[in-house]
Structures are given as structure tokens and as C-alpha cells.
Amino acid sequence: MIRRPDRNPGARQGRTTYDRDSLVEVAVAVFNERGYDGTGMEELARRLGISKSSIYHHVSGKEELLDLAVSRALDALFAVLDEPCGAHANATARLEHTVRRSVETLAAELPYVTLLLRVHGNSEAEQRALERRREFDHRVAELVRQAAAEGGVRGDIEPGLTSRLLFGTVNSLIEWYRPDGGLSVAALGDALTSMVFDGLRVQRP
Amino acid sequence: MIRRPDRNPGARQGRTTYDRDSLVEVAVAVFNERGYDGTGMEELARRLGISKSSIYHHVSGKEELLDLAVSRALDALFAVLDEPCGAHANATARLEHTVRRSVETLAAELPYVTLLLRVHGNSEAEQRALERRREFDHRVAELVRQAAAEGGVRGDIEPGLTSRLLFGTVNSLIEWYRPDGGLSVAALGDALTSMVFDGLRVQRP
DNA sequence: TTGCTGCCCGACCGAACATTCGGTTAGCGT
DNA sequence: ACGCTAACCGAATGTTCGGTCGGGCAGCAA
């Protein structure tokens, strides 16, 4: 429940107000707890500490809340793909970089990415989100294909299958990872990257 | 739209009826498309080809449909844990067996497991399902702990983390795998097991 | 003081929700 | 031919949904 402080410099129990971002932040938390469809505007208002109608002062409706949230997640994920990572890096290094940075982004934007990955496509906003997700997947699959072609990752598993398993593992983090727990993002990235690239079996000397 | 054939052995175009199982089968398909909370009983009735009120002849309500579905998934998953797999098998072999059989079960009961993994806990039935899921996770984590202790899998990744990454990968299959596609369950199990145990990097000789 | 703007509220609306009810139909055993 | 029952239906139940409306109140500029 993040709010801006009361504008009134006089002390006493301040009145608090929301801006769009802080409102979306709370909304996303509730959506992730009860599901988007399972959350009513009344429940949302209760958790925000304001009335239902006040929500409509900040956003046009429930669907815009969803749109703002998933767009934020998608923007962050696509930014990873567009990151430069060394001028003469091969595809395999770029893939490893993408996996690690995706884990970091997922952790940094955890509630927003969580909501994104649970979208069903019941409304226009949701279908647009699904479209962008597919675009992201295609670009990752292309990267895996290149890495396999240059011999950096195994070729006996079909590249399309590899990328699905790979990002299935990354995306599954939303089901349990909490940044405020004992596990740092760096350690998580190390463990995941190490498992998918080197395997769980005891390493040969 | 699966129905039982007309009970009348006579030729004429039979009347068709649902039993609980075939009704749940259709319901689960719709729930997975639109989400449980996003699906109305009217939409459900339309897809079943019967009226809304007729649904209540077979089940007590929407929640029982969910309960029947997720219970089926959970029963199948727990059955894997209870499978005997060789009298003198070590924990590592048992873990690999569990992973592979879980993939097979997930594929065999795909719609039911999909619904299970998307449960939020908004109702009593859902909370019971979440409880049983946690129990399943605990038993898998214990297996990983044993495998690490006997030196079968790497000890430099914490066993609790390993089991989460491992079954995160398995569970993420529901997001894209379709048994009627080109990829057989056996090939999928091979690829997944190979990735998580041996890694994606090109194998050393 | 007045008027303006940003933020908020209670009361309310039509639509959609899950569920119920009284009654109808189809097909089996007799 | 008859009666029984599983399976079904249309219409209506009360409830909850997302969203609207007119107005209240605080802070600020004039």
C-alpha cells in the first residue's frame, strides 16, 4: 500500500492520495492474489483504502489497470532483447546474456510479469498482450536457433523445443520466487543458468 | 463436445446425454480457455449444447466442477510418487523416474493439470487443492535432498532450489505442449530430462 | 471572499452472475 | 400401453459485477 504523503505541511494524520503508478502497483498485487477476473472493483477499492468510484478518477476502468501493468512488463522484457552485449559476441553468449537478464527483469518487475504470464485473452487488452508475448518468444527462438547453428548449444534437441524449455524454466520463477526472501537475484540467475546449460548431474572434472 | 452414444440400440438419430466425466471434460476445456473465474455458466451451457439449468442435474455447481477436475489431476500426480520403481533404486534414479513419469502424467491429464496449476485459492475447493499441491512439492523436495546427499546430483545448488527449478520446468509444459502435435510424450520426456540433468551445452566426449 | 482544480465520496444503474424452480420429454422395464 | 425416472428446459431468483453521477471538500491563486 504505497501512497504519496499529504500535501498539507501541517502535521496530523495526513490525507493521502494516489497517482496512476502507485494505484496500479496495488491493483496488480490484488490481481495476482485473486486473479484478474476473480477481483472485483470493490475489493480493489477496499485494499486501496479509497472508494470504488475514486478509482475511476485515475484510470478509465479495470481493463486499463491490466493494460498499464502488462505493458510495463512487456516493455521491460523487450528492452532486454535490445540490449547491446559486446560488439563481437556470438549467439551463444547473447543467449546466455538474455537468459540471465530475463531472470533479473522478471525479479525486478515480478508482479507485472506475473500478471502478464497469466493473461487469457478474454479482452482486447489481453489479446494485444498475448500478441506481444508471442513476438518475444519468436525472437528468443531465433536466438536459440543461431546458437545451435554455431555449435554453442546441443543440436540433438530441436531449437524450438529448447527455447520453450529454457524460457519455460525462466517463466516458472514467478510461481515461487520472492526477491525479499533469502535468495538474491544474482544467486538465482547463477543457479538457473548453471542448471539449464551445464545440467544437474555432478560435473565431470 | 464428447457425449455418450444413445442408449437405444435402434438406429435412429440418438438422443445424447452427458455423465459427470464427460461434462467435466468439456467444462475443463472451457475453463482453460477463458479462466475459471472468466467463464460463466451460460457460456459453459452453450459449449455443452444443453441449458444452464441442466448442468445442475449432474453437479452441485460451478465449484464442484472445479473440484472434480483438480482432484483428478492431483490423484494422478500423487500416484506417480507412490509408484514402485525397482527395489534397490537409489534416490537419484527415483528422482529421474519421477520427473519422467510426471511429464507423462502431465501430458496424459493435460487439461486437468493445467486447471490445477492455475488455481488461486479464492474458494474452499481451491484452497484444498493448493494444500495438496504443497504436499506434492514437499515430497519432491525431499527426493532431491536425498539425491544430493548420495552425490547423484550437484550439491552446489541448494536442494530446495533445485527441486523448484526442476518442477518449474516440468510444470511450464502446460503453457505450450499439446499431445496431438508433432512431438511425442517420449521425445518430450527425453529432451526435458536430458536438459535438466545433462545441460544444454554441447556434451564433452 | 471567490472561483477553480484535484481528489474523493455515497448512491445508484443496467447487465451479468450462479443458482433454483416447476414442469416437460425421452426411453426403459413391465 | 403404461408408468417411472434420468435428463432436460424456460423463466425467474437474489446477488454481485463494472461503471456512472452529482456533489463535497481541501488547497491555491486572485
Short mmCIF file of C-alpha atoms (C1' of nucleotides) in Angstrom, two decimals:
data_model
loop_
_atom_site.label_atom_id
_atom_site.label_comp_id
_atom_site.label_asym_id
_atom_site.label_seq_id
_atom_site.Cartn_x
_atom_site.Cartn_y
_atom_site.Cartn_z
CA MET A 1 0.00 0.00 0.00
CA ILE A 2 2.20 2.86 -1.26
CA ARG A 3 0.88 6.38 -1.08
CA ARG A 4 2.23 9.84 -1.51
CA PRO A 5 2.32 11.91 1.68
CA ASP A 6 -0.25 14.57 2.35
CA ARG A 7 0.46 17.82 0.57
CA ASN A 8 -0.64 19.75 3.64
CA PRO A 9 2.55 20.71 5.52
CA GLY A 10 0.53 20.84 8.72
CA ALA A 11 1.05 17.66 10.69
CA ARG A 12 -1.60 15.28 11.95
CA GLN A 13 -2.95 12.22 10.28
CA GLY A 14 -2.34 13.13 6.71
CA ARG A 15 -4.73 12.67 3.93
CA THR A 16 -3.08 10.50 1.29
CA THR A 17 -3.57 10.35 -2.45
CA TYR A 18 -2.65 8.04 -5.24
CA ASP A 19 -1.09 8.64 -8.61
CA ARG A 20 -1.50 6.22 -11.52
CA ASP A 21 1.65 4.26 -10.78
CA SER A 22 1.02 3.67 -7.11
CA LEU A 23 -2.57 2.73 -7.87
CA VAL A 24 -1.51 0.20 -10.48
CA GLU A 25 1.04 -1.22 -8.08
CA VAL A 26 -1.63 -2.07 -5.52
CA ALA A 27 -4.07 -3.28 -8.16
CA VAL A 28 -1.52 -5.69 -9.61
CA ALA A 29 -0.82 -7.14 -6.18
CA VAL A 30 -4.51 -7.89 -5.69
CA PHE A 31 -4.90 -9.25 -9.23
CA ASN A 32 -2.07 -11.66 -8.57
CA GLU A 33 -3.61 -12.85 -5.32
CA ARG A 34 -7.16 -13.46 -6.51
CA GLY A 35 -6.75 -13.48 -10.29
CA TYR A 36 -7.78 -10.64 -12.61
CA ASP A 37 -11.26 -11.99 -13.25
CA GLY A 38 -11.63 -13.03 -9.63
CA THR A 39 -11.01 -9.50 -8.36
CA GLY A 40 -13.90 -7.04 -8.10
CA MET A 41 -13.54 -3.27 -8.14
CA GLU A 42 -14.99 -3.21 -4.65
CA GLU A 43 -12.29 -5.50 -3.26
CA LEU A 44 -9.77 -3.36 -5.10
CA ALA A 45 -11.13 -0.16 -3.54
CA ARG A 46 -11.02 -1.71 -0.09
CA ARG A 47 -7.36 -2.62 -0.49
CA LEU A 48 -6.57 0.85 -1.81
CA GLY A 49 -8.35 2.48 1.10
CA ILE A 50 -10.46 4.64 -1.23
CA SER A 51 -13.93 4.24 -2.66
CA LYS A 52 -14.73 2.36 -5.83
CA SER A 53 -15.70 5.48 -7.74
CA SER A 54 -12.42 7.21 -6.84
CA ILE A 55 -10.54 4.61 -8.85
CA TYR A 56 -12.19 5.97 -11.99
CA HIS A 57 -10.66 9.36 -11.34
CA HIS A 58 -7.23 7.85 -12.10
CA VAL A 59 -7.94 5.22 -14.73
CA SER A 60 -10.69 4.61 -17.25
CA GLY A 61 -11.57 1.21 -15.81
CA LYS A 62 -10.45 -2.24 -14.81
CA GLU A 63 -9.11 -3.08 -18.24
CA GLU A 64 -6.80 -0.05 -18.29
CA LEU A 65 -5.29 -1.19 -14.99
CA LEU A 66 -4.46 -4.50 -16.64
CA ASP A 67 -3.15 -2.80 -19.75
CA LEU A 68 -0.82 -0.50 -17.82
CA ALA A 69 0.54 -3.42 -15.83
CA VAL A 70 1.22 -5.87 -18.64
CA SER A 71 2.61 -3.14 -20.90
CA ARG A 72 5.14 -2.31 -18.23
CA ALA A 73 6.19 -5.96 -18.07
CA LEU A 74 6.42 -6.30 -21.84
CA ASP A 75 8.43 -3.10 -22.24
CA ALA A 76 10.94 -4.34 -19.69
CA LEU A 77 11.28 -7.74 -21.37
CA PHE A 78 11.73 -6.32 -24.87
CA ALA A 79 14.34 -3.91 -23.51
CA VAL A 80 16.43 -6.96 -22.61
CA LEU A 81 16.37 -8.22 -26.20
CA ASP A 82 17.51 -4.84 -27.46
CA GLU A 83 20.40 -4.54 -25.04
CA PRO A 84 23.83 -4.42 -26.66
CA CYS A 85 26.09 -7.06 -25.16
CA GLY A 86 29.51 -6.75 -26.69
CA ALA A 87 30.05 -5.94 -30.34
CA HIS A 88 31.56 -9.28 -31.35
CA ALA A 89 29.53 -11.59 -29.09
CA ASN A 90 28.40 -14.85 -30.65
CA ALA A 91 24.81 -16.07 -30.46
CA THR A 92 25.53 -18.45 -27.59
CA ALA A 93 26.91 -15.67 -25.40
CA ARG A 94 23.99 -13.46 -26.38
CA LEU A 95 21.58 -16.26 -25.42
CA GLU A 96 23.17 -16.72 -22.01
CA HIS A 97 23.07 -12.96 -21.53
CA THR A 98 19.39 -12.88 -22.47
CA VAL A 99 18.51 -15.68 -20.07
CA ARG A 100 20.33 -14.05 -17.17
CA ARG A 101 18.93 -10.57 -17.85
CA SER A 102 15.44 -12.01 -18.27
CA VAL A 103 15.71 -13.55 -14.83
CA GLU A 104 16.79 -10.19 -13.45
CA THR A 105 13.97 -8.38 -15.21
CA LEU A 106 11.43 -10.93 -14.06
CA ALA A 107 12.62 -10.40 -10.49
CA ALA A 108 12.65 -6.61 -10.79
CA GLU A 109 9.16 -6.45 -12.31
CA LEU A 110 7.84 -9.60 -10.65
CA PRO A 111 4.19 -8.61 -10.04
CA TYR A 112 3.81 -7.14 -13.52
CA VAL A 113 5.39 -10.10 -15.27
CA THR A 114 3.32 -12.48 -13.14
CA LEU A 115 0.12 -10.79 -14.27
CA LEU A 116 1.33 -10.85 -17.88
CA LEU A 117 2.01 -14.57 -17.85
CA ARG A 118 -1.49 -15.32 -16.58
CA VAL A 119 -3.38 -13.39 -19.23
CA HIS A 120 -6.08 -15.40 -21.03
CA GLY A 121 -7.09 -13.24 -23.98
CA ASN A 122 -10.67 -12.53 -22.88
CA SER A 123 -10.49 -8.83 -23.78
CA GLU A 124 -8.77 -6.67 -26.38
CA ALA A 125 -6.07 -5.56 -23.97
CA GLU A 126 -5.32 -9.16 -23.13
CA GLN A 127 -5.13 -10.21 -26.77
CA ARG A 128 -2.70 -7.41 -27.52
CA ALA A 129 -0.55 -8.63 -24.62
CA LEU A 130 -0.61 -12.20 -25.93
CA GLU A 131 0.46 -10.93 -29.34
CA ARG A 132 3.49 -9.16 -27.90
CA ARG A 133 4.38 -12.24 -25.84
CA ARG A 134 4.40 -14.34 -28.99
CA GLU A 135 6.69 -11.81 -30.65
CA PHE A 136 9.08 -12.06 -27.70
CA ASP A 137 9.06 -15.86 -27.91
CA HIS A 138 9.82 -15.77 -31.62
CA ARG A 139 12.86 -13.58 -31.10
CA VAL A 140 14.17 -15.86 -28.37
CA ALA A 141 13.61 -18.93 -30.53
CA GLU A 142 15.61 -17.27 -33.31
CA LEU A 143 18.48 -16.68 -30.90
CA VAL A 144 18.48 -20.33 -29.84
CA ARG A 145 18.48 -21.37 -33.48
CA GLN A 146 21.58 -19.28 -34.13
CA ALA A 147 23.31 -20.65 -31.03
CA ALA A 148 22.62 -24.19 -32.18
CA ALA A 149 23.81 -23.40 -35.71
CA GLU A 150 27.16 -22.10 -34.47
CA GLY A 151 27.57 -25.20 -32.28
CA GLY A 152 27.31 -23.43 -28.94
CA VAL A 153 24.36 -25.44 -27.66
CA ARG A 154 23.34 -29.01 -28.35
CA GLY A 155 21.84 -29.67 -31.74
CA ASP A 156 20.20 -33.01 -30.84
CA ILE A 157 17.34 -31.14 -29.19
CA GLU A 158 15.29 -29.17 -31.69
CA PRO A 159 15.92 -25.41 -31.21
CA GLY A 160 12.21 -24.58 -30.98
CA LEU A 161 11.86 -27.14 -28.20
CA THR A 162 14.99 -25.88 -26.49
CA SER A 163 13.75 -22.31 -26.34
CA ARG A 164 10.41 -23.42 -24.94
CA LEU A 165 12.03 -25.49 -22.20
CA LEU A 166 14.50 -22.71 -21.50
CA PHE A 167 12.00 -19.91 -21.10
CA GLY A 168 9.51 -22.25 -19.50
CA THR A 169 12.06 -22.63 -16.73
CA VAL A 170 12.65 -18.88 -16.53
CA ASN A 171 8.95 -18.03 -16.52
CA SER A 172 8.17 -20.63 -13.87
CA LEU A 173 10.08 -18.47 -11.39
CA ILE A 174 7.01 -16.30 -10.91
CA GLU A 175 5.34 -19.21 -9.15
CA TRP A 176 7.66 -19.15 -6.16
CA TYR A 177 10.47 -16.58 -6.32
CA ARG A 178 10.17 -13.59 -3.97
CA PRO A 179 13.02 -11.01 -4.11
CA ASP A 180 12.66 -10.23 -0.41
CA GLY A 181 13.38 -13.85 0.52
CA GLY A 182 16.80 -15.25 1.33
CA LEU A 183 17.82 -15.85 -2.28
CA SER A 184 19.48 -13.00 -4.18
CA VAL A 185 18.71 -12.37 -7.83
CA ALA A 186 22.35 -12.99 -8.71
CA ALA A 187 22.39 -16.37 -6.98
CA LEU A 188 19.11 -17.29 -8.67
CA GLY A 189 20.50 -16.35 -12.09
CA ASP A 190 23.64 -18.38 -11.39
CA ALA A 191 21.67 -21.46 -10.34
CA LEU A 192 19.23 -21.34 -13.23
CA THR A 193 21.85 -20.63 -15.88
CA SER A 194 24.05 -23.36 -14.46
CA MET A 195 21.26 -25.92 -14.45
CA VAL A 196 20.00 -25.32 -17.95
CA PHE A 197 23.44 -25.03 -19.57
CA ASP A 198 25.55 -27.47 -17.52
CA GLY A 199 22.90 -29.82 -16.09
CA LEU A 200 22.08 -31.06 -12.62
CA ARG A 201 24.35 -34.11 -12.73
CA VAL A 202 27.63 -33.91 -10.85
CA GLN A 203 30.12 -32.15 -13.10
CA ARG A 204 32.87 -34.16 -14.71
CA PRO A 205 36.42 -32.99 -13.90
CA MET B 1 -18.05 -31.90 -27.28
CA ILE B 2 -17.88 -35.52 -26.13
CA ARG B 3 -21.08 -37.36 -25.42
CA ARG B 4 -22.09 -40.90 -24.80
CA PRO B 5 -23.95 -42.54 -27.66
CA ASP B 6 -27.67 -43.12 -27.42
CA ARG B 7 -28.52 -45.97 -25.15
CA ASN B 8 -31.14 -47.13 -27.64
CA PRO B 9 -29.54 -49.79 -29.86
CA GLY B 10 -32.01 -48.88 -32.57
CA ALA B 11 -30.60 -46.93 -35.47
CA ARG B 12 -32.40 -43.60 -35.39
CA GLN B 13 -30.52 -40.42 -34.61
CA GLY B 14 -29.99 -40.89 -30.95
CA ARG B 15 -30.50 -38.51 -28.16
CA THR B 16 -27.22 -37.96 -26.42
CA THR B 17 -26.61 -37.37 -22.76
CA TYR B 18 -23.76 -36.41 -20.50
CA ASP B 19 -22.42 -38.15 -17.48
CA ARG B 20 -20.31 -36.43 -14.86
CA ASP B 21 -16.99 -37.28 -16.50
CA SER B 22 -17.84 -36.12 -20.00
CA LEU B 23 -19.40 -32.97 -18.59
CA VAL B 24 -16.29 -32.19 -16.55
CA GLU B 25 -14.15 -32.81 -19.59
CA VAL B 26 -15.92 -30.10 -21.58
CA ALA B 27 -16.05 -27.73 -18.60
CA VAL B 28 -12.31 -28.02 -18.02
CA ALA B 29 -11.60 -27.22 -21.65
CA VAL B 30 -13.64 -24.01 -21.38
CA PHE B 31 -12.12 -23.10 -18.01
CA ASN B 32 -8.66 -23.39 -19.52
CA GLU B 33 -9.59 -21.16 -22.45
CA ARG B 34 -11.22 -18.33 -20.55
CA GLY B 35 -10.09 -18.94 -16.99
CA TYR B 36 -12.27 -20.39 -14.24
CA ASP B 37 -13.45 -17.01 -12.96
CA GLY B 38 -13.79 -15.71 -16.50
CA THR B 39 -16.20 -18.47 -17.51
CA GLY B 40 -19.93 -18.08 -16.92
CA MET B 41 -22.36 -20.95 -16.58
CA GLU B 42 -24.15 -19.64 -19.66
CA GLU B 43 -21.02 -19.91 -21.81
CA LEU B 44 -20.49 -23.36 -20.33
CA ALA B 45 -24.03 -24.43 -21.20
CA ARG B 46 -23.62 -23.15 -24.74
CA ARG B 47 -20.46 -25.21 -25.24
CA LEU B 48 -22.13 -28.28 -23.76
CA GLY B 49 -25.13 -27.89 -26.01
CA ILE B 50 -27.53 -28.09 -23.08
CA SER B 51 -29.23 -25.47 -20.97
CA LYS B 52 -27.71 -23.81 -17.94
CA SER B 53 -30.11 -25.46 -15.53
CA SER B 54 -29.35 -28.92 -16.89
CA ILE B 55 -25.80 -28.64 -15.63
CA TYR B 56 -27.15 -28.68 -12.08
CA HIS B 57 -28.69 -32.08 -12.71
CA HIS B 58 -25.18 -33.55 -12.88
CA VAL B 59 -23.17 -31.45 -10.44
CA SER B 60 -23.99 -29.28 -7.46
CA GLY B 61 -22.49 -26.17 -9.04
CA LYS B 62 -19.53 -24.48 -10.62
CA GLU B 63 -17.26 -25.16 -7.70
CA GLU B 64 -17.84 -28.91 -7.83
CA LEU B 65 -16.80 -28.92 -11.48
CA LEU B 66 -13.50 -27.37 -10.43
CA ASP B 67 -13.14 -29.77 -7.53
CA LEU B 68 -13.69 -32.86 -9.69
CA ALA B 69 -11.15 -31.63 -12.21
CA VAL B 70 -8.31 -30.68 -9.89
CA SER B 71 -8.82 -33.76 -7.76
CA ARG B 72 -8.34 -35.91 -10.83
CA ALA B 73 -5.07 -34.12 -11.58
CA LEU B 74 -3.81 -34.40 -8.02
CA ASP B 75 -4.69 -38.09 -7.77
CA ALA B 76 -2.72 -38.78 -10.93
CA LEU B 77 0.32 -36.84 -9.73
CA PHE B 78 0.39 -38.48 -6.30
CA ALA B 79 0.09 -41.89 -7.96
CA VAL B 80 3.45 -41.18 -9.62
CA LEU B 81 5.12 -40.61 -6.24
CA ASP B 82 3.74 -43.89 -4.95
CA GLU B 83 4.90 -45.93 -7.92
CA PRO B 84 7.45 -48.62 -7.12
CA CYS B 85 10.47 -48.27 -9.35
CA GLY B 86 12.88 -51.08 -8.62
CA ALA B 87 13.53 -52.40 -5.14
CA HIS B 88 17.15 -51.25 -4.86
CA ALA B 89 16.90 -47.97 -6.75
CA ASN B 90 18.83 -45.05 -5.33
CA ALA B 91 17.27 -41.62 -4.83
CA THR B 92 18.82 -40.21 -7.99
CA ALA B 93 17.25 -42.90 -10.14
CA ARG B 94 13.95 -42.45 -8.33
CA LEU B 95 14.14 -38.69 -8.99
CA GLU B 96 14.75 -39.18 -12.68
CA HIS B 97 11.89 -41.67 -12.77
CA THR B 98 9.61 -39.19 -11.00
CA VAL B 99 10.49 -36.39 -13.42
CA ARG B 100 9.85 -38.54 -16.46
CA ARG B 101 6.61 -40.01 -15.15
CA SER B 102 5.42 -36.56 -14.11
CA VAL B 103 5.92 -35.36 -17.66
CA GLU B 104 3.92 -38.34 -18.90
CA THR B 105 1.15 -37.73 -16.37
CA LEU B 106 1.04 -34.05 -17.17
CA ALA B 107 0.64 -34.92 -20.83
CA ALA B 108 -1.98 -37.60 -20.17
CA GLU B 109 -4.08 -35.37 -17.90
CA LEU B 110 -3.07 -32.09 -19.53
CA PRO B 111 -6.32 -30.11 -19.19
CA TYR B 112 -6.85 -31.18 -15.59
CA VAL B 113 -3.27 -30.41 -14.53
CA THR B 114 -3.44 -27.08 -16.36
CA LEU B 115 -6.50 -26.07 -14.38
CA LEU B 116 -4.84 -27.25 -11.17
CA LEU B 117 -1.74 -25.15 -11.72
CA ARG B 118 -3.82 -22.02 -12.24
CA VAL B 119 -5.85 -22.26 -9.05
CA HIS B 120 -5.78 -19.12 -6.90
CA GLY B 121 -7.33 -20.16 -3.61
CA ASN B 122 -10.46 -18.00 -3.83
CA SER B 123 -12.77 -20.75 -2.61
CA GLU B 124 -12.60 -23.71 -0.24
CA ALA B 125 -12.15 -26.18 -3.06
CA GLU B 126 -9.27 -24.16 -4.43
CA GLN B 127 -7.57 -23.89 -1.06
CA ARG B 128 -7.78 -27.64 -0.58
CA ALA B 129 -6.15 -28.08 -3.99
CA LEU B 130 -3.33 -25.68 -3.08
CA GLU B 131 -2.75 -27.66 0.13
CA ARG B 132 -2.35 -30.92 -1.78
CA ARG B 133 -0.03 -29.22 -4.27
CA ARG B 134 2.21 -28.07 -1.45
CA GLU B 135 2.30 -31.62 -0.10
CA PHE B 136 3.38 -32.88 -3.53
CA ASP B 137 6.14 -30.26 -3.70
CA HIS B 138 7.41 -31.23 -0.26
CA ARG B 139 7.74 -34.87 -1.22
CA VAL B 140 9.63 -33.97 -4.41
CA ALA B 141 11.94 -31.66 -2.48
CA GLU B 142 12.71 -34.49 -0.08
CA LEU B 143 13.62 -36.73 -3.01
CA VAL B 144 16.00 -34.10 -4.39
CA ARG B 145 17.57 -33.73 -0.97
CA GLN B 146 18.27 -37.46 -0.85
CA ALA B 147 19.69 -37.45 -4.37
CA ALA B 148 22.03 -34.60 -3.45
CA ALA B 149 23.06 -36.35 -0.22
CA GLU B 150 24.06 -39.54 -2.06
CA GLY B 151 26.04 -37.45 -4.56
CA GLY B 152 23.85 -38.18 -7.57
CA VAL B 153 23.06 -34.55 -8.35
CA ARG B 154 25.09 -31.41 -7.78
CA GLY B 155 25.36 -30.21 -4.22
CA ASP B 156 26.44 -26.66 -5.05
CA ILE B 157 22.83 -25.76 -5.82
CA GLU B 158 20.64 -25.90 -2.74
CA PRO B 159 18.27 -28.90 -2.98
CA GLY B 160 15.19 -26.79 -2.28
CA LEU B 161 16.12 -24.51 -5.14
CA THR B 162 16.92 -27.46 -7.39
CA SER B 163 13.51 -29.03 -6.89
CA ARG B 164 11.77 -25.72 -7.62
CA LEU B 165 13.72 -25.19 -10.83
CA LEU B 166 13.19 -28.81 -11.80
CA PHE B 167 9.44 -28.92 -11.36
CA GLY B 168 9.10 -25.37 -12.57
CA THR B 169 10.43 -26.65 -15.87
CA VAL B 170 8.09 -29.65 -15.83
CA ASN B 171 5.02 -27.60 -14.92
CA SER B 172 5.76 -24.97 -17.57
CA LEU B 173 4.93 -27.61 -20.18
CA ILE B 174 1.23 -26.87 -19.74
CA GLU B 175 1.82 -23.48 -21.38
CA TRP B 176 2.64 -24.91 -24.78
CA TYR B 177 2.69 -28.72 -25.02
CA ARG B 178 -0.17 -30.35 -26.91
CA PRO B 179 -0.11 -34.18 -27.18
CA ASP B 180 -1.74 -34.11 -30.61
CA GLY B 181 1.10 -32.04 -32.04
CA GLY B 182 4.20 -33.42 -33.71
CA LEU B 183 6.13 -34.10 -30.51
CA SER B 184 5.61 -37.43 -28.76
CA VAL B 185 5.48 -37.66 -24.99
CA ALA B 186 8.53 -39.92 -25.01
CA ALA B 187 10.57 -37.43 -27.03
CA LEU B 188 9.45 -34.61 -24.75
CA GLY B 189 10.45 -36.58 -21.66
CA ASP B 190 13.83 -37.37 -23.24
CA ALA B 191 14.52 -33.74 -24.12
CA LEU B 192 13.46 -32.35 -20.77
CA THR B 193 15.29 -34.96 -18.72
CA SER B 194 18.35 -34.51 -20.86
CA MET B 195 18.35 -30.75 -20.49
CA VAL B 196 17.90 -30.59 -16.74
CA PHE B 197 20.31 -33.41 -15.94
CA ASP B 198 22.99 -33.02 -18.64
CA GLY B 199 22.62 -29.38 -19.66
CA LEU B 200 22.18 -27.59 -22.96
CA ARG B 201 25.88 -27.11 -23.66
CA VAL B 202 27.49 -29.38 -26.21
CA GLN B 203 28.35 -32.61 -24.48
CA ARG B 204 32.01 -33.41 -23.80
CA PRO B 205 33.26 -36.70 -25.26
"C1'" DT C 1 -14.02 36.13 -0.34
"C1'" DT C 2 -14.49 33.89 -4.55
"C1'" DG C 3 -13.70 30.59 -8.01
"C1'" DC C 4 -11.00 26.82 -9.79
"C1'" DT C 5 -8.98 22.27 -9.73
"C1'" DG C 6 -7.66 17.68 -7.93
"C1'" DC C 7 -9.22 14.08 -5.34
"C1'" DC C 8 -12.56 11.94 -3.20
"C1'" DC C 9 -17.33 10.11 -1.71
"C1'" DG C 10 -22.26 7.67 -1.30
"C1'" DA C 11 -25.91 6.35 -4.01
"C1'" DC C 12 -27.18 4.44 -7.83
"C1'" DC C 13 -27.65 1.81 -12.65
"C1'" DG C 14 -28.14 -1.91 -16.09
"C1'" DA C 15 -26.03 -6.15 -17.08
"C1'" DA C 16 -24.22 -10.45 -15.93
"C1'" DC C 17 -23.65 -13.70 -12.43
"C1'" DA C 18 -24.65 -18.54 -10.16
"C1'" DT C 19 -28.42 -20.87 -8.80
"C1'" DT C 20 -33.46 -22.50 -8.27
"C1'" DC C 21 -37.97 -23.99 -9.61
"C1'" DG C 22 -41.97 -26.10 -11.76
"C1'" DG C 23 -42.73 -28.55 -15.44
"C1'" DT C 24 -41.65 -31.38 -19.96
"C1'" DT C 25 -39.59 -35.09 -22.69
"C1'" DA C 26 -37.37 -39.44 -23.95
"C1'" DG C 27 -36.67 -44.13 -23.43
"C1'" DC C 28 -36.51 -48.27 -20.48
"C1'" DG C 29 -38.79 -52.13 -17.93
"C1'" DT C 30 -43.00 -54.31 -17.48
"C1'" DA D 1 -49.79 -49.43 -23.42
"C1'" DC D 2 -48.28 -47.57 -19.05
"C1'" DG D 3 -45.61 -45.76 -15.54
"C1'" DC D 4 -41.21 -44.49 -13.81
"C1'" DT D 5 -37.15 -41.81 -13.82
"C1'" DA D 6 -32.99 -39.67 -15.69
"C1'" DA D 7 -32.21 -35.83 -18.39
"C1'" DC D 8 -33.61 -31.83 -19.84
"C1'" DC D 9 -35.79 -26.99 -20.37
"C1'" DG D 10 -37.52 -21.76 -19.88
"C1'" DA D 11 -38.31 -18.42 -16.71
"C1'" DA D 12 -37.26 -16.26 -12.66
"C1'" DT D 13 -34.48 -15.77 -8.21
"C1'" DG D 14 -31.35 -12.68 -5.48
"C1'" DT D 15 -26.65 -11.16 -5.77
"C1'" DT D 16 -22.57 -9.11 -7.49
"C1'" DC D 17 -20.44 -7.05 -11.31
"C1'" DG D 18 -18.09 -2.89 -13.67
"C1'" DG D 19 -19.21 1.61 -14.20
"C1'" DT D 20 -21.78 6.41 -13.66
"C1'" DC D 21 -23.47 10.54 -11.43
"C1'" DG D 22 -23.76 14.70 -8.78
"C1'" DG D 23 -21.76 16.68 -5.25
"C1'" DG D 24 -18.29 17.63 -1.09
"C1'" DC D 25 -14.04 19.33 0.46
"C1'" DA D 26 -9.17 20.90 0.63
"C1'" DG D 27 -5.63 23.92 -1.21
"C1'" DC D 28 -4.34 27.68 -4.08
"C1'" DA D 29 -4.46 31.98 -6.82
"C1'" DA D 30 -6.71 36.34 -7.35
#
